[in-house]
Amino acid sequence: RGLVHLLALSPDYRDAWPLWTTLYRGNRERSQMVDALARHAGLYSVDLRRVELLVELRRYAEAVALLDSLGATSRSDPVPRALLARARYEQGRDREGEQAYDEALARADADSGDLLWHQIRSIATPEATETLIELAGGADAKLALDAALTLNGRGLHGRGRLASLTQNCCDEL
């Protein structure tokens, strides 16, 4: 609870946000954090956190509306497109999700928060994840993401191909 109050006062305080994300977060806690962060609406990084939580809460209409409000601020950042893709996939709107994810991947070089890498890791088998890390020579996550993209000469499209790539990457070597 203390972190919610701290982030309500200062949303970028040291490592409070990364610490909060490691704690148990049920719907009640997520909703409290959305409300706490709403006090800082208009701050790009805070709005992205709110979108992420709204998607986790399955409050898709609110998440998409907030993404739309980010508009020009987010043109080169892949995170809003990746969050939109996740929302669309979860809604069963796969074609729209695939389009948004393609747009996110086109901006992968600007993924300073490694969101795309975390998405790959979240659906990859442990063996595929280890292989991607090995391919990157133990380097940072972006190199591993680049390795994953390179493995798939056809291009990476949608959650289905992403899952297929990560589950079968060892066979492709």
Short mmCIF file of C-alpha atoms in Angstrom, two decimals:
data_model
loop_
_atom_site.label_atom_id
_atom_site.label_comp_id
_atom_site.label_asym_id
_atom_site.label_seq_id
_atom_site.Cartn_x
_atom_site.Cartn_y
_atom_site.Cartn_z
CA ARG A 1 0.00 0.00 0.00
CA GLY A 2 2.86 2.33 0.76
CA LEU A 3 4.14 2.10 -2.81
CA VAL A 4 0.73 3.10 -4.18
CA HIS A 5 0.77 6.22 -2.02
CA LEU A 6 4.37 6.97 -2.95
CA LEU A 7 3.67 6.58 -6.67
CA ALA A 8 0.55 8.75 -6.32
CA LEU A 9 2.81 11.52 -5.02
CA SER A 10 5.82 10.91 -7.24
CA PRO A 11 5.25 8.42 -10.09
CA ASP A 12 8.92 8.36 -11.14
CA TYR A 13 10.40 8.00 -7.66
CA ARG A 14 13.55 5.87 -7.84
CA ASP A 15 12.71 2.21 -8.32
CA ALA A 16 9.21 2.33 -6.81
CA TRP A 17 7.43 1.35 -10.04
CA PRO A 18 9.66 -1.64 -10.88
CA LEU A 19 9.38 -2.76 -7.27
CA TRP A 20 5.57 -2.47 -7.31
CA THR A 21 5.39 -4.58 -10.48
CA THR A 22 7.13 -7.46 -8.69
CA LEU A 23 4.54 -7.57 -5.91
CA TYR A 24 1.22 -9.39 -5.99
CA ARG A 25 -1.25 -7.36 -8.03
CA GLY A 26 -4.85 -8.41 -7.97
CA ASN A 27 -7.57 -6.41 -9.66
CA ARG A 28 -8.10 -4.31 -6.53
CA GLU A 29 -4.42 -3.33 -6.39
CA ARG A 30 -4.32 -2.62 -10.12
CA SER A 31 -7.40 -0.41 -9.86
CA GLN A 32 -5.92 1.48 -6.93
CA MET A 33 -2.74 2.08 -8.92
CA VAL A 34 -4.69 3.26 -11.98
CA ASP A 35 -6.46 5.78 -9.76
CA ALA A 36 -3.21 6.85 -8.10
CA LEU A 37 -1.46 7.36 -11.43
CA ALA A 38 -4.45 9.24 -12.87
CA ARG A 39 -3.39 12.17 -10.71
CA HIS A 40 -0.50 12.56 -13.16
CA ALA A 41 -2.47 12.19 -16.39
CA GLY A 42 -0.61 13.72 -19.29
CA LEU A 43 2.83 12.45 -18.27
CA TYR A 44 3.75 10.04 -21.06
CA SER A 45 5.49 7.37 -18.95
CA VAL A 46 2.69 7.42 -16.38
CA ASP A 47 0.00 7.18 -19.04
CA LEU A 48 1.73 4.11 -20.50
CA ARG A 49 1.72 2.48 -17.06
CA ARG A 50 -1.98 3.23 -16.77
CA VAL A 51 -2.63 1.68 -20.20
CA GLU A 52 -0.74 -1.45 -19.20
CA LEU A 53 -2.81 -1.78 -16.03
CA LEU A 54 -6.07 -1.06 -17.84
CA VAL A 55 -5.30 -3.85 -20.30
CA GLU A 56 -4.49 -6.19 -17.40
CA LEU A 57 -7.87 -5.22 -15.90
CA ARG A 58 -9.53 -5.93 -19.28
CA ARG A 59 -10.77 -2.33 -19.41
CA TYR A 60 -9.94 -2.19 -23.10
CA ALA A 61 -12.06 0.79 -24.11
CA GLU A 62 -10.36 2.97 -21.50
CA ALA A 63 -6.92 1.67 -22.48
CA VAL A 64 -7.49 2.36 -26.19
CA ALA A 65 -8.89 5.82 -25.48
CA LEU A 66 -5.81 6.66 -23.41
CA LEU A 67 -3.53 5.33 -26.16
CA ASP A 68 -5.39 7.49 -28.69
CA SER A 69 -4.83 10.53 -26.49
CA LEU A 70 -1.07 9.95 -26.61
CA GLY A 71 -1.20 10.56 -30.36
CA ALA A 72 1.84 12.31 -31.79
CA THR A 73 3.83 11.89 -28.59
CA SER A 74 4.24 8.19 -29.29
CA ARG A 75 4.96 8.06 -33.02
CA SER A 76 8.43 6.46 -32.72
CA ASP A 77 7.82 4.47 -29.53
CA PRO A 78 6.78 0.81 -30.04
CA VAL A 79 5.24 0.47 -26.58
CA PRO A 80 1.82 2.03 -27.33
CA ARG A 81 1.44 -0.14 -30.44
CA ALA A 82 2.50 -3.27 -28.52
CA LEU A 83 0.01 -2.49 -25.75
CA LEU A 84 -2.71 -1.90 -28.35
CA ALA A 85 -1.82 -5.22 -29.98
CA ARG A 86 -2.13 -7.01 -26.66
CA ALA A 87 -5.52 -5.43 -26.02
CA ARG A 88 -6.77 -6.35 -29.49
CA TYR A 89 -5.52 -9.95 -29.23
CA GLU A 90 -7.16 -10.35 -25.83
CA GLN A 91 -10.41 -9.03 -27.30
CA GLY A 92 -10.21 -11.63 -30.07
CA ARG A 93 -9.58 -8.94 -32.67
CA ASP A 94 -6.56 -10.72 -34.14
CA ARG A 95 -6.32 -8.85 -37.45
CA GLU A 96 -6.16 -5.49 -35.64
CA GLY A 97 -3.76 -6.97 -33.10
CA GLU A 98 -1.48 -8.22 -35.84
CA GLN A 99 -1.46 -4.83 -37.54
CA ALA A 100 -0.64 -3.03 -34.29
CA TYR A 101 2.08 -5.56 -33.46
CA ASP A 102 3.64 -5.17 -36.91
CA GLU A 103 3.75 -1.42 -36.29
CA ALA A 104 5.39 -2.02 -32.90
CA LEU A 105 8.02 -4.31 -34.40
CA ALA A 106 8.81 -1.71 -37.06
CA ARG A 107 9.77 0.59 -34.17
CA ALA A 108 11.69 -2.08 -32.19
CA ASP A 109 14.94 -0.10 -32.25
CA ALA A 110 13.29 2.57 -30.08
CA ASP A 111 12.12 0.06 -27.43
CA SER A 112 14.09 1.55 -24.55
CA GLY A 113 12.03 -0.33 -21.96
CA ASP A 114 12.49 -3.72 -23.65
CA LEU A 115 8.74 -4.34 -23.73
CA LEU A 116 8.94 -6.36 -26.95
CA TRP A 117 11.64 -8.56 -25.43
CA HIS A 118 9.51 -9.14 -22.34
CA GLN A 119 6.58 -10.12 -24.56
CA ILE A 120 8.73 -12.66 -26.36
CA ARG A 121 9.97 -14.05 -23.05
CA SER A 122 6.44 -14.30 -21.68
CA ILE A 123 5.25 -16.66 -24.44
CA ALA A 124 8.51 -18.48 -25.15
CA THR A 125 9.35 -21.90 -23.82
CA PRO A 126 12.28 -21.93 -21.38
CA GLU A 127 14.41 -23.65 -24.03
CA ALA A 128 13.59 -21.04 -26.66
CA THR A 129 14.32 -18.20 -24.24
CA GLU A 130 17.69 -19.72 -23.36
CA THR A 131 18.51 -20.13 -27.05
CA LEU A 132 17.66 -16.51 -27.78
CA ILE A 133 19.90 -15.37 -24.93
CA GLU A 134 22.71 -17.65 -26.16
CA LEU A 135 22.32 -16.31 -29.70
CA ALA A 136 22.87 -12.85 -28.33
CA GLY A 137 26.09 -14.06 -26.71
CA GLY A 138 24.79 -13.19 -23.25
CA ALA A 139 24.34 -9.60 -24.35
CA ASP A 140 21.39 -7.41 -23.56
CA ALA A 141 17.77 -8.18 -24.38
CA LYS A 142 17.71 -6.04 -27.52
CA LEU A 143 20.37 -8.18 -29.16
CA ALA A 144 18.35 -11.27 -28.28
CA LEU A 145 15.27 -9.67 -29.82
CA ASP A 146 17.30 -8.89 -32.94
CA ALA A 147 18.41 -12.53 -33.02
CA ALA A 148 14.79 -13.65 -32.77
CA LEU A 149 13.78 -11.35 -35.61
CA THR A 150 16.72 -12.55 -37.73
CA LEU A 151 15.76 -16.19 -37.21
CA ASN A 152 12.45 -15.57 -38.90
CA GLY A 153 13.35 -14.55 -42.43
CA ARG A 154 9.67 -14.22 -43.34
CA GLY A 155 9.25 -11.40 -40.83
CA LEU A 156 7.52 -11.58 -37.52
CA HIS A 157 3.76 -11.19 -37.73
CA GLY A 158 1.23 -11.47 -34.98
CA ARG A 159 1.12 -13.48 -31.81
CA GLY A 160 0.82 -16.80 -33.65
CA ARG A 161 4.08 -16.37 -35.54
CA LEU A 162 5.78 -14.92 -32.49
CA ALA A 163 4.75 -17.94 -30.42
CA SER A 164 5.77 -20.28 -33.22
CA LEU A 165 9.16 -18.62 -33.52
CA THR A 166 9.92 -18.78 -29.84
CA GLN A 167 8.69 -22.34 -29.44
CA ASN A 168 10.53 -23.64 -32.48
CA CYS A 169 13.64 -21.48 -32.62
CA CYS A 170 15.87 -24.31 -31.47
CA ASP A 171 14.73 -26.42 -34.44
CA GLU A 172 15.52 -23.59 -36.86
CA LEU A 173 19.17 -23.52 -35.83
#
